[in-house]
Each structure stands twice: as structure tokens, then as C-alpha cells.
Short mmCIF file of C-alpha atoms and ligand atoms in Angstrom, two decimals:
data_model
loop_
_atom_site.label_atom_id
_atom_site.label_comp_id
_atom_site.label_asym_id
_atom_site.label_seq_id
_atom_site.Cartn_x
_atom_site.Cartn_y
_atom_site.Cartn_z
CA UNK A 22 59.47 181.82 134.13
CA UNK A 23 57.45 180.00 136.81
CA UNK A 24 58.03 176.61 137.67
CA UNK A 25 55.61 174.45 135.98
CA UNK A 26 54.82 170.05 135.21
CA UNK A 27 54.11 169.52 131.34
CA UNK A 28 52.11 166.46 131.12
CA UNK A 29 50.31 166.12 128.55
CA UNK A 30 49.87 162.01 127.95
CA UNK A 31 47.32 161.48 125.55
CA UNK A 32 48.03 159.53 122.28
CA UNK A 33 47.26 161.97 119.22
CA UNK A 34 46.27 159.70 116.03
CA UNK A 35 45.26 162.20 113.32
CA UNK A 36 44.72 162.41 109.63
CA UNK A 37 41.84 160.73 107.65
CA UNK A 38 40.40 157.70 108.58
CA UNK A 39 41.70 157.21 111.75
CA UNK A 40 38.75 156.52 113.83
CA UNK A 41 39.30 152.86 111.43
CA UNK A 42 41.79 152.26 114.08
CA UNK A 43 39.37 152.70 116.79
CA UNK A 44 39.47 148.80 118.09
CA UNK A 45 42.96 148.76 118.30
CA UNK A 46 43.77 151.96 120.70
CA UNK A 47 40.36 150.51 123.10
CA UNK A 48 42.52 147.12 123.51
CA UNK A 49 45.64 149.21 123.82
CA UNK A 50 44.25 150.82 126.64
CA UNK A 51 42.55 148.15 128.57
CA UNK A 52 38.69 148.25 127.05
CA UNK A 53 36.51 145.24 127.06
CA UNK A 54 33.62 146.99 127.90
CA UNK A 55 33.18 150.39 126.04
CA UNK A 56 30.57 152.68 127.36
CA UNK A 57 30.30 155.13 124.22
CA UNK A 58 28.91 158.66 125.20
CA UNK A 59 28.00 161.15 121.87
CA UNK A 60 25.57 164.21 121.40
CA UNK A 61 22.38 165.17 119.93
CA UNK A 62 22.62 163.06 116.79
CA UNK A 63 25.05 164.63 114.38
CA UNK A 64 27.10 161.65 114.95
CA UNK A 65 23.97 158.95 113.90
CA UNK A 66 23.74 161.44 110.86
CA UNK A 67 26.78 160.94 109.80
CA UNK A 68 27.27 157.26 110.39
CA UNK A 69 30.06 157.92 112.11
CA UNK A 70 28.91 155.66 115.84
CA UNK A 71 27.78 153.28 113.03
CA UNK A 72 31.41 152.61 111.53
CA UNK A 73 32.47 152.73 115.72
CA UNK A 74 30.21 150.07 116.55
CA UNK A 75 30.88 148.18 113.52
CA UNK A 76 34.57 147.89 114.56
CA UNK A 77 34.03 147.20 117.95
CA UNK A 78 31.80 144.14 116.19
CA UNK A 79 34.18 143.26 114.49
CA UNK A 80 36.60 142.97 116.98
CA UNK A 81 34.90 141.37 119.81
CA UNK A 82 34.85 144.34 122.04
CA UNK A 83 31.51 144.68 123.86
CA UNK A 84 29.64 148.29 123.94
CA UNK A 85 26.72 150.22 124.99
CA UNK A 86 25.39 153.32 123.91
CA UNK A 87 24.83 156.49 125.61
CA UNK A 88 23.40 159.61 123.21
CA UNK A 89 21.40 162.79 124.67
CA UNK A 90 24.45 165.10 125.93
CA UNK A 91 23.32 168.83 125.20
CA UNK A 92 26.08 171.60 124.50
CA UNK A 93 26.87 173.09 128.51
CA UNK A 94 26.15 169.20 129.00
CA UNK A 95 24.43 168.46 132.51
CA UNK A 96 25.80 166.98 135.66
CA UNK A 97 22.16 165.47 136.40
CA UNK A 98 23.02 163.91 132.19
CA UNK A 99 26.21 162.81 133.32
CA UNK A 100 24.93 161.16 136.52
CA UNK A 101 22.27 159.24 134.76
CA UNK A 102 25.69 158.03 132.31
CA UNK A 103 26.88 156.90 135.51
CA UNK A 104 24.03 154.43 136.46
CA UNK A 105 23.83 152.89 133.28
CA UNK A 106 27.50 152.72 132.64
CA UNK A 107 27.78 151.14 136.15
CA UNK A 108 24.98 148.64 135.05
CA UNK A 109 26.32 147.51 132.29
CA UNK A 110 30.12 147.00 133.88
CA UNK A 111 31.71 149.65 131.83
CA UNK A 112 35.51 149.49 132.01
CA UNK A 113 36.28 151.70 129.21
CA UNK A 114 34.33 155.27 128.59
CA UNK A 115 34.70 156.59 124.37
CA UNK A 116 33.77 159.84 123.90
CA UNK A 117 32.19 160.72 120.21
CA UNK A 118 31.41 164.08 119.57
CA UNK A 119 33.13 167.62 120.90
CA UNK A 120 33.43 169.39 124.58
CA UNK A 121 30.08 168.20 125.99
CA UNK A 122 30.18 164.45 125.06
CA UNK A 123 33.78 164.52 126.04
CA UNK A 124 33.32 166.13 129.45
CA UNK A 125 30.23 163.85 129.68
CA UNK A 126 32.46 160.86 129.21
CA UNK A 127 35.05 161.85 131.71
CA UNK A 128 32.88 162.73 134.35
CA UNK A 129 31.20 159.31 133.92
CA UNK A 130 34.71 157.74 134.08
CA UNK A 131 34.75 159.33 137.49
CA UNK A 132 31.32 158.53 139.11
CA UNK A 133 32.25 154.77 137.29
CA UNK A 134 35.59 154.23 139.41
CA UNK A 135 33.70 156.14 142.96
CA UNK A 136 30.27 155.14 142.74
CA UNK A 137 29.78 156.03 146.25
CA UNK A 138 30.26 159.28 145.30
CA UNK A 139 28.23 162.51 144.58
CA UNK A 140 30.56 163.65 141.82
CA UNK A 141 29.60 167.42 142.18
CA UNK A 142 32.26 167.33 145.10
CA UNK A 143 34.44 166.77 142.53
CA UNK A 144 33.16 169.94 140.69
CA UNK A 145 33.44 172.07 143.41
CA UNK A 146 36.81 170.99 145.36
CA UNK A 147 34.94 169.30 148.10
CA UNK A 148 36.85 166.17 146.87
CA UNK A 149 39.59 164.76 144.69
CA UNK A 150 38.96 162.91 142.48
CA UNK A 151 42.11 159.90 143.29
CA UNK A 152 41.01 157.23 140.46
CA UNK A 153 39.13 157.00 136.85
CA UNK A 154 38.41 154.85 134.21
CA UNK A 155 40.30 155.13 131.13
CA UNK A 156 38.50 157.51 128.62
CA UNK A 157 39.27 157.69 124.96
CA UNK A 158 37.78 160.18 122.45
CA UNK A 159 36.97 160.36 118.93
CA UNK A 160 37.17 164.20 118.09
CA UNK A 161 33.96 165.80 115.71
CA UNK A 162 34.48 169.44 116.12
CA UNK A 163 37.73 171.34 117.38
CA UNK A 164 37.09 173.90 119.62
CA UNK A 165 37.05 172.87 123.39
CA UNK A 166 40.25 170.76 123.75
CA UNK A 167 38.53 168.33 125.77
CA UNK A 168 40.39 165.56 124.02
CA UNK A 169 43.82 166.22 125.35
CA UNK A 170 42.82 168.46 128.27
CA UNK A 171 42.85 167.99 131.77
CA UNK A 172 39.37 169.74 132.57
CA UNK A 173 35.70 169.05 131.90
CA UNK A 174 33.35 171.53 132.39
CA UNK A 175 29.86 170.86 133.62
CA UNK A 176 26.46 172.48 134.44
CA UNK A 177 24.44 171.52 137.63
CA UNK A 178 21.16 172.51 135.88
CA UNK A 179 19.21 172.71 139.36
CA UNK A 180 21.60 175.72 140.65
CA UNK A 181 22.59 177.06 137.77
CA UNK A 182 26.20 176.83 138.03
CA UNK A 183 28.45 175.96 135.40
CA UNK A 184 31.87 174.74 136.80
CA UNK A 185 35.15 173.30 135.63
CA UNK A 186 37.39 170.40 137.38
CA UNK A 187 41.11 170.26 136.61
CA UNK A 188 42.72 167.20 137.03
CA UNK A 189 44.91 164.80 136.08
CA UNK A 190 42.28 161.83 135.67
CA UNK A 191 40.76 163.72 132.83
CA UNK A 192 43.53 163.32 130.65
CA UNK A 193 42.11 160.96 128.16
CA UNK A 194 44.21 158.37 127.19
CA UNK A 195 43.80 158.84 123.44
CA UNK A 196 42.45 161.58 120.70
CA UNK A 197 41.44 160.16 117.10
CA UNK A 198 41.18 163.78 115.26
CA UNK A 199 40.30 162.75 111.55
CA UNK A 200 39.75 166.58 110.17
CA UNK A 201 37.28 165.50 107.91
CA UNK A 202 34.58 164.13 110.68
CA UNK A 203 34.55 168.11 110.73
CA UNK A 204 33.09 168.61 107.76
CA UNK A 205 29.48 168.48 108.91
CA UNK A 206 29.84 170.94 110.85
CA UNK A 207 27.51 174.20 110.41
CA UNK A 208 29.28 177.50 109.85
CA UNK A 209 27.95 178.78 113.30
CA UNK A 210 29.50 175.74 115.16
CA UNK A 211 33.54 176.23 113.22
CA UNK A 212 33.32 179.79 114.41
CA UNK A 213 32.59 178.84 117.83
CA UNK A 214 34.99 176.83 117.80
CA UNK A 215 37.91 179.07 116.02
CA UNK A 216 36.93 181.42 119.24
CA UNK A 217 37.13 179.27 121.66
CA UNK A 218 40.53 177.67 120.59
CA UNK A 219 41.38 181.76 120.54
CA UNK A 220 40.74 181.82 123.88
CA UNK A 221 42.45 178.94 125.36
CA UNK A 222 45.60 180.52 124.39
CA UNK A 223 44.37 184.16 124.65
CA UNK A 224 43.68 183.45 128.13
CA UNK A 225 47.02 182.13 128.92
CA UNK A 226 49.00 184.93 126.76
CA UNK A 227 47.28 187.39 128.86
CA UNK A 228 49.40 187.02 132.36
CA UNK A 229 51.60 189.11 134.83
CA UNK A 230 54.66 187.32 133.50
CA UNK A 231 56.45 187.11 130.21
CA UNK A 232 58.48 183.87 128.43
CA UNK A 233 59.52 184.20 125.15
CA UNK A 234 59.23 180.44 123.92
CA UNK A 235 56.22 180.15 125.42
CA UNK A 236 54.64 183.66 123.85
CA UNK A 237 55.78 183.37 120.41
CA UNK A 238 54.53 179.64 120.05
CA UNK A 239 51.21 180.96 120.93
CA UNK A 240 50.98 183.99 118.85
CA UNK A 241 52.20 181.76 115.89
CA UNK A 242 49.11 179.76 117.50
CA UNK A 243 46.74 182.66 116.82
CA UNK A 244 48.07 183.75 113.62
CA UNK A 245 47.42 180.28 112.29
CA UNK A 246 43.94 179.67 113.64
CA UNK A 247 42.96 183.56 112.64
CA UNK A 248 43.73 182.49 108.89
CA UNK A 249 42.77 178.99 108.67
CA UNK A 250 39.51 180.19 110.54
CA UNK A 251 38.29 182.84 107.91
CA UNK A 252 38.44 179.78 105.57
CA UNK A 253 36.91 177.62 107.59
CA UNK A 254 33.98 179.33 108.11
CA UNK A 255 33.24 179.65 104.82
CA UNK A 256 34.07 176.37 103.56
CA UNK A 257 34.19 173.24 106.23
CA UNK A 258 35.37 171.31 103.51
CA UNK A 259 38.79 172.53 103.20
CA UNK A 260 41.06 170.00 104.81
CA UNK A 261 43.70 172.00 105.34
CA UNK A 262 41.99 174.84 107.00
CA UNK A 263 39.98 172.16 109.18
CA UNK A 264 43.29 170.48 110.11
CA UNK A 265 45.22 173.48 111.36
CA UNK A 266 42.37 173.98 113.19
CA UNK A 267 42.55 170.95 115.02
CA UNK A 268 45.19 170.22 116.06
CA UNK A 269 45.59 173.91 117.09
CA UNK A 270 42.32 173.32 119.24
CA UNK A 271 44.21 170.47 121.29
CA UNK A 272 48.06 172.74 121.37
CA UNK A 273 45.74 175.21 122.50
CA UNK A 274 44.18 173.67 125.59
CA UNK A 275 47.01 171.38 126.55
CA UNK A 276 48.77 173.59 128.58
CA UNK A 277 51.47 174.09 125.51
CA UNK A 278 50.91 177.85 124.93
CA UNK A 279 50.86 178.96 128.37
CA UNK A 280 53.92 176.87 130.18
CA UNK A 281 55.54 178.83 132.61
CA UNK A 282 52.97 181.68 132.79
CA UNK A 283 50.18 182.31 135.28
CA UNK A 284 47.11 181.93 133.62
CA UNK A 285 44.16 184.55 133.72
CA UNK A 286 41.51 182.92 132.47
CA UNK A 287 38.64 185.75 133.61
CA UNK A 288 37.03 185.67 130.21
CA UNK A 289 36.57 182.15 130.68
CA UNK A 290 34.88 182.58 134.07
CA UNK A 291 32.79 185.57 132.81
CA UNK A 292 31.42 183.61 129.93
CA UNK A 293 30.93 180.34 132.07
CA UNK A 294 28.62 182.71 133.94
CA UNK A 295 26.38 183.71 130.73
CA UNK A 296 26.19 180.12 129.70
CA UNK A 297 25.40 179.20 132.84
CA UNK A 298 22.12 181.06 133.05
CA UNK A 299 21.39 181.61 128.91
CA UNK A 300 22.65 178.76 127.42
CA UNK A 301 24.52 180.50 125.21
CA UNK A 302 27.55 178.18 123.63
CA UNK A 303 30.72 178.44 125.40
CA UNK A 304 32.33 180.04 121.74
CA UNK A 305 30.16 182.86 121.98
CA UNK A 306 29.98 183.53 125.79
CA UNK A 307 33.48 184.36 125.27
CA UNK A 308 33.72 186.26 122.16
CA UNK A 309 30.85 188.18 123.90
CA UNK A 310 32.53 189.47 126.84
CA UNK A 311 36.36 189.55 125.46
CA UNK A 312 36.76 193.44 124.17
CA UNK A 313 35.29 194.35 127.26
CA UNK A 314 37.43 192.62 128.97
CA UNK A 315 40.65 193.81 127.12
CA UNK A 316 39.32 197.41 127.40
CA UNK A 317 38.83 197.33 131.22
CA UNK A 318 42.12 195.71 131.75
CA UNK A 319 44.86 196.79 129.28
CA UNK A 320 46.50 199.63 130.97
CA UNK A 321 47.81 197.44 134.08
CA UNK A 322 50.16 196.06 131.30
CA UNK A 323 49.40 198.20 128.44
CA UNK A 324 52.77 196.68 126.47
CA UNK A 325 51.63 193.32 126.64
CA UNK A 326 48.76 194.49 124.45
CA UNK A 327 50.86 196.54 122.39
CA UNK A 328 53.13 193.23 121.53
CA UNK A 329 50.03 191.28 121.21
CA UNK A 330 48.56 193.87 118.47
CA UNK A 331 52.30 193.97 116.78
CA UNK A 332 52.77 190.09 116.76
CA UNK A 333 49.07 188.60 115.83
CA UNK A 334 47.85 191.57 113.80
CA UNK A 335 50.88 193.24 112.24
CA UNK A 336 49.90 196.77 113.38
CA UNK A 337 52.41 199.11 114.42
CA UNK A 338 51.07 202.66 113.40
CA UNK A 339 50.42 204.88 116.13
CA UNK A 340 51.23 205.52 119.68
CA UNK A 341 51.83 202.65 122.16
CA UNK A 342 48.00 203.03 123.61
CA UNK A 343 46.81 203.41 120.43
CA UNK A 344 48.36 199.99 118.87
CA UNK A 345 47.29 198.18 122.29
CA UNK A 346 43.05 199.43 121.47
CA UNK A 347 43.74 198.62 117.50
CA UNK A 348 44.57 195.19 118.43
CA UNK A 349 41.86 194.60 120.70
CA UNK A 350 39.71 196.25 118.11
CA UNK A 351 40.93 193.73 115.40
CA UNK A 352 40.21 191.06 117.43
CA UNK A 353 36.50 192.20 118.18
CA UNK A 354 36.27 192.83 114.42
CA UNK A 355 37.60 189.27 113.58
CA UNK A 356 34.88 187.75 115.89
CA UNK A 357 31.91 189.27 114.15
CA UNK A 358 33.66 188.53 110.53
CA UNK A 359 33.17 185.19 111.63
CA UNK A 360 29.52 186.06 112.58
CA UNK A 361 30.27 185.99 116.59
CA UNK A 362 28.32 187.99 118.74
CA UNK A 363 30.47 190.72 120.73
CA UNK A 364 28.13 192.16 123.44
CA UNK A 365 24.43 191.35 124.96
CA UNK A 366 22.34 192.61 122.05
CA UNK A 367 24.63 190.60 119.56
CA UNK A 368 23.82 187.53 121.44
CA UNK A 369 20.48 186.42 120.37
CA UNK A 370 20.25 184.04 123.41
CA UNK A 371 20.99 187.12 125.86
CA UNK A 372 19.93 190.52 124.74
CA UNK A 373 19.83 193.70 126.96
CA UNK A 374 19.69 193.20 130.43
CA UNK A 375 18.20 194.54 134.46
CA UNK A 376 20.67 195.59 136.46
CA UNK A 377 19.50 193.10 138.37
CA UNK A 378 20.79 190.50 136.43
CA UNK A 379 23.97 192.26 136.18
CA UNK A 380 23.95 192.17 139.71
CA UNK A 381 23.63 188.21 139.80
CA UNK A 382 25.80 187.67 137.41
CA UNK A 383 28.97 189.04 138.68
CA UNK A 384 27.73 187.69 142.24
CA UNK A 385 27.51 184.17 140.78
CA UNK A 386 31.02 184.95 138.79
CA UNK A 387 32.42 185.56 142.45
CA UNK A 388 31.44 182.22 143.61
CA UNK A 389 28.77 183.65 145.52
CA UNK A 390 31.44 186.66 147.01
CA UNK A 391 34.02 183.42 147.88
CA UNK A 392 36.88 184.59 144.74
CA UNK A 393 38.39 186.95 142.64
CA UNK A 394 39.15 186.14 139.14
CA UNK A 395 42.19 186.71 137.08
CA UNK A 396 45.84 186.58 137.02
CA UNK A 397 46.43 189.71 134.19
CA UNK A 398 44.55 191.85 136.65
CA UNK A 399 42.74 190.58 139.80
CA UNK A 400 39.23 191.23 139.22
CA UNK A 401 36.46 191.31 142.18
CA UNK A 402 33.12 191.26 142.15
CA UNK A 403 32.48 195.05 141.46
CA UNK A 404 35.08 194.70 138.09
CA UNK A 405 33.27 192.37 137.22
CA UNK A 406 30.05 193.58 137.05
CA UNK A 407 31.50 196.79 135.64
CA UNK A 408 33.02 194.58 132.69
CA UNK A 409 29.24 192.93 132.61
CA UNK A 410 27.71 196.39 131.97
CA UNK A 411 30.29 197.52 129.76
CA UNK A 412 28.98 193.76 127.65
CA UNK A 413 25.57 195.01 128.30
CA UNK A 414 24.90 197.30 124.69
O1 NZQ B 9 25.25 167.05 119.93
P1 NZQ B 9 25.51 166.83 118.48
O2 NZQ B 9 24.35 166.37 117.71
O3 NZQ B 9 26.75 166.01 118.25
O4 NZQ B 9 25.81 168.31 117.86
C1 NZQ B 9 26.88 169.12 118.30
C2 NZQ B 9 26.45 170.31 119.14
O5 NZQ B 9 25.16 170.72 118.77
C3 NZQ B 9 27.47 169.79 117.09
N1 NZQ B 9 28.47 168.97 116.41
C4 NZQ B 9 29.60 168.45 116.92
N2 NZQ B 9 30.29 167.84 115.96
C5 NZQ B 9 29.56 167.96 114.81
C6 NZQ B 9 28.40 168.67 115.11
N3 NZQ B 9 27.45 168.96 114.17
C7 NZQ B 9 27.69 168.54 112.93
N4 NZQ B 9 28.80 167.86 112.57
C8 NZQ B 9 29.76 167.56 113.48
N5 NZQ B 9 30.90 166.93 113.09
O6 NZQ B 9 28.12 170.95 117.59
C9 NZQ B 9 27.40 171.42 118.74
C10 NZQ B 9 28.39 171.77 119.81
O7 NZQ B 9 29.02 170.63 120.34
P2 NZQ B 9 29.81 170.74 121.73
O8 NZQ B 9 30.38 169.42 122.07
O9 NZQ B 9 28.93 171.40 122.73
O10 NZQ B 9 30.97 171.78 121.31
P3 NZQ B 9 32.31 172.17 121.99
O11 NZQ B 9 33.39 171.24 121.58
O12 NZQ B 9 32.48 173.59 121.74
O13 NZQ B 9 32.10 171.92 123.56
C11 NZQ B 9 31.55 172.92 124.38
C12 NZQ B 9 31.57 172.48 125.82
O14 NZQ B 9 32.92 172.24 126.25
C13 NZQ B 9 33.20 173.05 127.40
C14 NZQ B 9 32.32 174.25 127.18
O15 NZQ B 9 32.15 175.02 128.33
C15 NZQ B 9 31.03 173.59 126.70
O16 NZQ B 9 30.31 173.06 127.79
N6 NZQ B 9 34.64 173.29 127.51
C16 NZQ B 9 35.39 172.26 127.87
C17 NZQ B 9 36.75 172.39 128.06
C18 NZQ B 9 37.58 171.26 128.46
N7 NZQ B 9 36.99 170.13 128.84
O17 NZQ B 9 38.83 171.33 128.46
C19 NZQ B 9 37.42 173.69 127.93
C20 NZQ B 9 36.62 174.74 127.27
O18 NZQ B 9 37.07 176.00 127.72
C21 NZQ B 9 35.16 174.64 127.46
O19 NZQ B 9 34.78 175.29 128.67
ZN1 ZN B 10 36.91 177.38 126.33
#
């Protein structure tokens, strides 16, 4: 087991109507001033920033209003959050929404406390980021884990680049989950989301090392989110299947499932890449490349797929290599039962591509030929275009 820090300090509050308690966690935490940061509009739909603002009202607690944040939200969106967040004297930053409105609130915490600051640095390890303003977060869609995680991800639209910060500061300081601000949610969008909470923990369960605590809480992880997930999909309305699924989305992105490992993450970072330059959502990036990732690397530890298969998918006919493809084939099945695209022509907002773009991709994937991805197997820029053409049917 490697050495490892659990901290993982944001306040949970979940179960129906919990956002009512929204004025009393922004005074716990210091807010006066609330700069609130949602999405396209599914949360003016619903009247859910409505019953926010009402309550801040209500309380005395002054707020303004920032909407507009796109899924693979922008820096140059976040920056202009910034300006009028600084205007206004923002001391407190609430997130409303999923992944992009939270990341979108964090990274205007950050330009908020360093205003002197271009906070792309912060993006791409030029600088630390060494203070914040509190964010909280109300939570409309599990999938991303924003709202306990320490990362927001971010696209600087001019370049192209879609990149993730890790730090400490983005640990918001609380997480109203309220399953049923869920049930809006499109079928498309709960599947996206049942992948990408997959993958948080896939992408940790996938390393060199092996810790038994650590491995069967997240294959009890998957099994859960694998059943609740079928349901979901079909019905949004099912409480319980919307509540396993969310607070798995925040066990699964916490650093929980993974403690102690060394995380691979490569699917991540192969499916940044696609969103990156088709705008694909993060979900289905991932659920995109994964079978082609399992399939290029599963011999370098061909047992851990073999447990993996045994443990999450109860299949143990066959010969060792044969149990290891059978679960990676379940998995790829799973993903299109949920209606998830699993390679380029699946992917509406991709399709077959050049070589070319193959090419740029894995270049782009390699940080321009400045890293190798991967923990499970160290991938370089030639893997990973080989992985991209093996996506590419
Ligand atoms: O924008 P609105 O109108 O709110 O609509 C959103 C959006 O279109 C909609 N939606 C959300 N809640 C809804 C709803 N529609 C109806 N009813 C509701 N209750 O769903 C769409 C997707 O929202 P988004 O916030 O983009 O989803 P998600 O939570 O999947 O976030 C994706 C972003 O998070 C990043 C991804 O890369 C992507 O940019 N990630 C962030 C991570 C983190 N900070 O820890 C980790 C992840 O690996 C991921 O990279
Ligand atoms: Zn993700």
C-alpha cells in the first residue's frame, strides 16, 4: 500500500429538500456576499435558483447571479465570472448545477482571491494556486464529483486544450445532494453520468498495485452504480436508484476508492483530448475510448482484469485471458445498454477520422510530446495513438 493523505473536508447534507437549508451552511461558512454560478437554464426551469435566491432573501444574505456555463465549461467563461464576481465583492462562490458550473465556480473562487493573476497558470502548473474563496455547491446531476473533489477541469477554448487542476483549494466546503433535483434530468445526461462515476473509480482500480480494502470498496462501488444505473436510465424518477447514484458519484471522485493505489487515469486523459476538440461530453469521451483501452493494456496485468471480471460481473467461465476480455466486453456492452457511444462512429459528435487527426490527437494527449500517461501501463505518444485508431471504427 502506498503512503497516501485522505482529506476529504466537505460537509455532505443529502436527502430531500436540503438545498431548504441553503442560508444556513453560506453563514456557516463565512458568505455575505454569494456569487451564484449555474448552467444553461435547467436550473431557471426548474425553479430551483428561484427557491436559492428566495432563501438567501429571506435571510439577508446578498447575491448575484452568474448563468451561461456550457458542459467542457470555458476558462475565457470562467474569467469573465471573475470580473463580475470581483465587481460585485463576492466573498462566497455557490455552485448550482453539475461538473461545469461547479468547476466554473471554483475557478472563479481562485481568480476572486489572486486577481492579479492569469489563472491558466494555475491550469497548467505554472503556479499554485496558495488561497481561495470558500465555494459551496448545490448538486443537479451526479456524475463528475466536482462537489467533493479536489479538481476542476477546464477548456481554454482559444488553444483547444482541456486541462485539469488538483488541489486542495478546490475542495468545496459543502455539497447539498437532494436526489430528487435529479429528476429532470434527460436519459442521455444519467447515463453520462453513471459512466463517468464508472470511471472515477475504474480509473483508480486499474493500477500497478493491489489493496484489498481499498479494491473491494470500489468494486462494491461499481456493482452498485451498474444496477442502480440500468434503472436510472430508464426512470429518473426512482429515488432510490438516483440516490445510490449520488452519493456514489461523490465516494467515487473523492479519492475513497483509490487510497493507497497509484492512479492511472489514461482514459481520462484520452477522452479529455476528444472533448477537447469535439465537444463531446466528458461521459461519453470516456465510454468511447475505454474497451480500447482495456484491450491494449490488459496483458501487463492480465489478473487484475481477471478479478475485475470475477468481482463486478460474476463471470468465471473460461480461461484466465478469456474471463479478463469477457469482462471488458461486459463493460463495453453495459455502456451501449445505457445508449453510450463506444468508438468514433458511435459518437455522433466525432465520427470516423484522418489520420491526421489521429496524429493530433495523441500529440495533444502527450502535452505536446512533454508526458506519458498512465500508471496501469505507461503509455507514450505512439500507444496512444495506437489506442486512438483502435477507437477509430
Ligand atoms: O447547463 P444546464 O442547463 O444546467 O444543463 C446541464 C448540462 O446541459 C444538464 N443538467 C444538469 N443538471 C440537470 C440538467 N438538466 C436537467 N435537469 C438537471 N437536474 O446536464 C448537462 C451536463 O451538465 P454538466 O455540468 O456539464 O455535467 P457533468 O456533471 O457531467 O460535468 C461535466 C464536466 O465536469 C468535468 C468534465 O470534464 C466536464 O467538463 N469533470 C470534472 C471533474 C472534477 N471537477 O472533479 C472530474 C471529472 O472527471 C470531469 O472531468
Ligand atoms: Zn470524469
Amino acid at each position: 500500500m502506498n503512503h497516501f493523505t485522505y482529506w476529504s473536508p466537505t460537509e455532505v447534507v443529502f436527502g430531500k429538500n436540503t438545498e431548504c437549508e441553503i442560508a444556513k451552511y453560506v453563514k456557516k461558512y463565512g458568505g455575505s456576499k454569494v456569487f451564484i454560478v449555474y448552467g444553461g437554464g435547467s436550473v431557471v426551469r426548474s425553479g430551483l435558483l428561484k427557491r436559492v435566491t428566495d432563501m438567501l432573501d429571506a435571510a439577508g444574505i446578498s447575491y448575484a447571479e452568474f448563468g451561461g456555463v456550457q458542459p467542457n465549461p470555458s476558462l475565457e467563461h470562467a474569467k469573465e465570472g471573475i470580473a463580475q464576481a470581483i465587481k460585485f465583492g463576492a466573498d462566497f462562490i455557490l455552485g448550482i448545477g453539475g461538473g461545469s458550473a461547479i468547476d466554473t465556480a471554483k475557478g472563479i473562487a481562485h481568480g476572486v482571491a489572486n486577481p492579479d493573476v492569469d489563472i491558466w497558470k494555475y491550469w497548467t502548473n505554472e503556479l499554485r494556486v496558495e488561497k481561495s474563496l470558500p465555494v459551496g455547491t448545490i448538486l443537479t446531476i451526479s456524475a463528475a464529483g466536482s462537489e467533493t473533489s479536489s479538481s476542476s477541469v477546464l477548456t481554454n477554448k482559444a488553444t483547444g486544450s482541456k486541462r485539469g487542476l488538483d488541489t486542495r483549494y478546490n475542495r468545496p466546503k459543502f455539497a447539498i445532494m437532494n436526489p430528487e433535483l435529479t429528476y429532470t434530468l434527460p436519459a442521455y445526461q444519467v447515463a453520462c453520468g453513471v459512466t463517468d462515476i464508472m470511471m472515477h473509480t475504474l480509473d483508480r482500480y486499474f493500477n500497478p498495485l493491489e489493496n484489498e480494502l481499498t479494491d473491494a470498496i470500489a468494486e462494491a462501488l461499481l456493482r452498485t452504480v451498474v444496477a442502480s444505473g440500468t434503472v436510472a436510465v430508464r426512470d429518473s424518477h426512482n429515488y432510490d436508484a438516483m440516490s445510490e447514484i449520488m452519493w456514489a458519484g461523490s465516494l467515487s471522485h473523492n479519492g475513497l476508492t483509490g487510497l493507497g493505489g497509484a492512479g492511472d487515469f489514461a482514459p481520462h486523459q484520452l477522452g479529455h483530448e476528444l472533448s477537447g476538440m469535439f465537444d463531446i461530453a466528458h461521459g461519453a469521451s470516456l465510454a468511447t475510448v475505454w474497451g480500447h483501452w482495456a484491450r491494449y493494456v490488459y496483458k501487463t496485468k492480465e489478473s487484475r482484469f481477471v478479478r475485475y471480471a470475477k468481482n463486478v460481473w460474476h463471470i468465471t467461465e473460461g480461461t484466465d485471458e478469456e474471463i479478463a476480455l469477457a469482462g471488458i466486453q461486459a463493460t463495453v456492452d453495459y455502456f451501449k445498454s445505457i445508449g453510450m457511444p463506444t468508438c468514433f462512429s458511435e459518437a455522433e459528435e466525432i465520427g470516423i477520422q484522418s489520420d491526421d487527426v489521429l496524429k493530433d490527437l495523441a500529440y495533444r494527449c502527450t502535452f505536446e510530446g512533454a508526458r506519458a500517461i498512465g500508471s496501469f501501463r505507461v503509455l507514450d505518444g505512439d500507444d496512444i495513438y495506437q489506442i486512438y485508431k483502435m477507437v477509430n471504427v
